């Protein structure tokens, strides 16, 4: 279905370009409108195919696992970093880049399924906590790079709290 959609889109654009190039003074509007309609129909079909793919059971289940695993890993790694001997300076930045970034990316790539699995409100609540935690991690990284170890430690704990809240909300949504 997507191939047909993309073919309509491409044909619409090419035919529209052809229709406008026939005469440098006048546009053959009938041909152009037909081309535009074909392109719009192609876009609509492609969007519907994407939505159907996003709602497929196997995609939702895989993304549910990605969401739960990645947020659990983030919380675990932040707790390890914030507890006891917190890494300092470059080691802290290295830990963030090596341990947290892959799981942050995994969560972000799967986040669209939250709406399909639970609700838009649940998505908003979880992503609000997640985004705040992510901003704190960026602040930790920057503070560490600038030599403000106390600020980095303070925001690392805040980030851990935000991600723990996001994890708990995701877990509650999964039980409902």
mmCIF file of C-alpha atoms in Angstrom, residues 83-171:
data_model
loop_
_atom_site.group_PDB
_atom_site.id
_atom_site.type_symbol
_atom_site.label_atom_id
_atom_site.label_comp_id
_atom_site.label_asym_id
_atom_site.label_seq_id
_atom_site.Cartn_x
_atom_site.Cartn_y
_atom_site.Cartn_z
ATOM 1 C CA UNK A 83 24.476 6.906 45.130
ATOM 2 C CA UNK A 84 27.739 6.608 46.993
ATOM 3 C CA UNK A 85 30.805 7.730 45.054
ATOM 4 C CA UNK A 86 29.398 9.740 42.206
ATOM 5 C CA UNK A 87 31.682 9.783 39.172
ATOM 6 C CA UNK A 88 33.431 13.106 38.681
ATOM 7 C CA UNK A 89 34.055 15.361 35.715
ATOM 8 C CA UNK A 90 34.973 13.486 32.549
ATOM 9 C CA UNK A 91 34.088 10.100 34.024
ATOM 10 C CA UNK A 92 30.579 11.385 34.790
ATOM 11 C CA UNK A 93 30.160 12.667 31.246
ATOM 12 C CA UNK A 94 31.459 9.362 29.912
ATOM 13 C CA UNK A 95 28.946 7.445 32.076
ATOM 14 C CA UNK A 96 26.114 9.621 30.799
ATOM 15 C CA UNK A 97 27.178 9.179 27.191
ATOM 16 C CA UNK A 98 27.874 5.446 27.404
ATOM 17 C CA UNK A 99 25.227 4.216 29.845
ATOM 18 C CA UNK A 100 22.294 6.594 29.585
ATOM 19 C CA UNK A 101 22.208 7.792 25.976
ATOM 20 C CA UNK A 102 21.389 4.407 24.381
ATOM 21 C CA UNK A 103 18.456 3.825 26.740
ATOM 22 C CA UNK A 104 17.252 7.411 26.376
ATOM 23 C CA UNK A 105 17.268 6.930 22.610
ATOM 24 C CA UNK A 106 15.441 3.582 22.857
ATOM 25 C CA UNK A 107 12.721 5.138 25.002
ATOM 26 C CA UNK A 108 12.286 8.119 22.678
ATOM 27 C CA UNK A 109 12.047 5.898 19.610
ATOM 28 C CA UNK A 110 9.282 3.811 21.232
ATOM 29 C CA UNK A 111 7.397 6.641 22.950
ATOM 30 C CA UNK A 112 4.754 7.010 20.227
ATOM 31 C CA UNK A 113 3.264 3.677 21.262
ATOM 32 C CA UNK A 114 2.319 5.056 24.687
ATOM 33 C CA UNK A 115 -0.669 6.806 23.101
ATOM 34 C CA UNK A 116 -1.823 3.607 21.380
ATOM 35 C CA UNK A 117 -1.193 1.418 24.413
ATOM 36 C CA UNK A 118 -2.673 3.661 27.088
ATOM 37 C CA UNK A 119 -3.942 7.175 26.294
ATOM 38 C CA UNK A 120 -2.884 10.629 25.222
ATOM 39 C CA UNK A 121 -3.077 11.858 28.822
ATOM 40 C CA UNK A 122 -0.813 9.036 29.988
ATOM 41 C CA UNK A 123 1.622 9.931 27.216
ATOM 42 C CA UNK A 124 1.601 13.575 28.316
ATOM 43 C CA UNK A 125 2.149 12.688 31.970
ATOM 44 C CA UNK A 126 4.994 10.249 31.312
ATOM 45 C CA UNK A 127 6.712 12.426 28.739
ATOM 46 C CA UNK A 128 6.509 15.459 31.010
ATOM 47 C CA UNK A 129 8.492 13.606 33.667
ATOM 48 C CA UNK A 130 10.820 12.092 31.077
ATOM 49 C CA UNK A 131 11.549 15.451 29.421
ATOM 50 C CA UNK A 132 12.277 17.093 32.768
ATOM 51 C CA UNK A 133 14.647 14.267 33.673
ATOM 52 C CA UNK A 134 16.346 14.531 30.305
ATOM 53 C CA UNK A 135 16.847 18.279 30.765
ATOM 54 C CA UNK A 136 18.400 17.586 34.175
ATOM 55 C CA UNK A 137 20.779 15.066 32.618
ATOM 56 C CA UNK A 138 21.852 17.676 30.068
ATOM 57 C CA UNK A 139 22.396 20.094 32.939
ATOM 58 C CA UNK A 140 24.463 17.494 34.811
ATOM 59 C CA UNK A 141 26.618 16.965 31.733
ATOM 60 C CA UNK A 142 27.127 20.714 31.232
ATOM 61 C CA UNK A 143 27.782 21.376 34.925
ATOM 62 C CA UNK A 144 30.318 18.593 34.968
ATOM 63 C CA UNK A 145 32.038 19.986 31.873
ATOM 64 C CA UNK A 146 32.187 23.429 33.492
ATOM 65 C CA UNK A 147 33.602 22.077 36.747
ATOM 66 C CA UNK A 148 30.513 22.557 38.966
ATOM 67 C CA UNK A 149 30.510 19.197 40.734
ATOM 68 C CA UNK A 150 27.988 20.208 43.427
ATOM 69 C CA UNK A 151 25.473 21.372 40.848
ATOM 70 C CA UNK A 152 26.025 18.195 38.837
ATOM 71 C CA UNK A 153 25.363 16.058 41.927
ATOM 72 C CA UNK A 154 22.216 18.020 42.790
ATOM 73 C CA UNK A 155 20.751 17.712 39.301
ATOM 74 C CA UNK A 156 21.740 14.072 38.986
ATOM 75 C CA UNK A 157 19.507 13.324 41.979
ATOM 76 C CA UNK A 158 16.707 15.399 40.480
ATOM 77 C CA UNK A 159 17.028 13.540 37.185
ATOM 78 C CA UNK A 160 16.857 10.219 39.018
ATOM 79 C CA UNK A 161 13.639 11.355 40.704
ATOM 80 C CA UNK A 162 12.036 12.477 37.440
ATOM 81 C CA UNK A 163 12.841 9.212 35.679
ATOM 82 C CA UNK A 164 11.647 7.176 38.677
ATOM 83 C CA UNK A 165 8.333 9.051 38.481
ATOM 84 C CA UNK A 166 8.102 8.346 34.748
ATOM 85 C CA UNK A 167 8.851 4.659 35.367
ATOM 86 C CA UNK A 168 6.193 4.468 38.086
ATOM 87 C CA UNK A 169 3.587 6.138 35.869
ATOM 88 C CA UNK A 170 4.401 3.727 33.047
ATOM 89 C CA UNK A 171 4.066 0.791 35.423
#
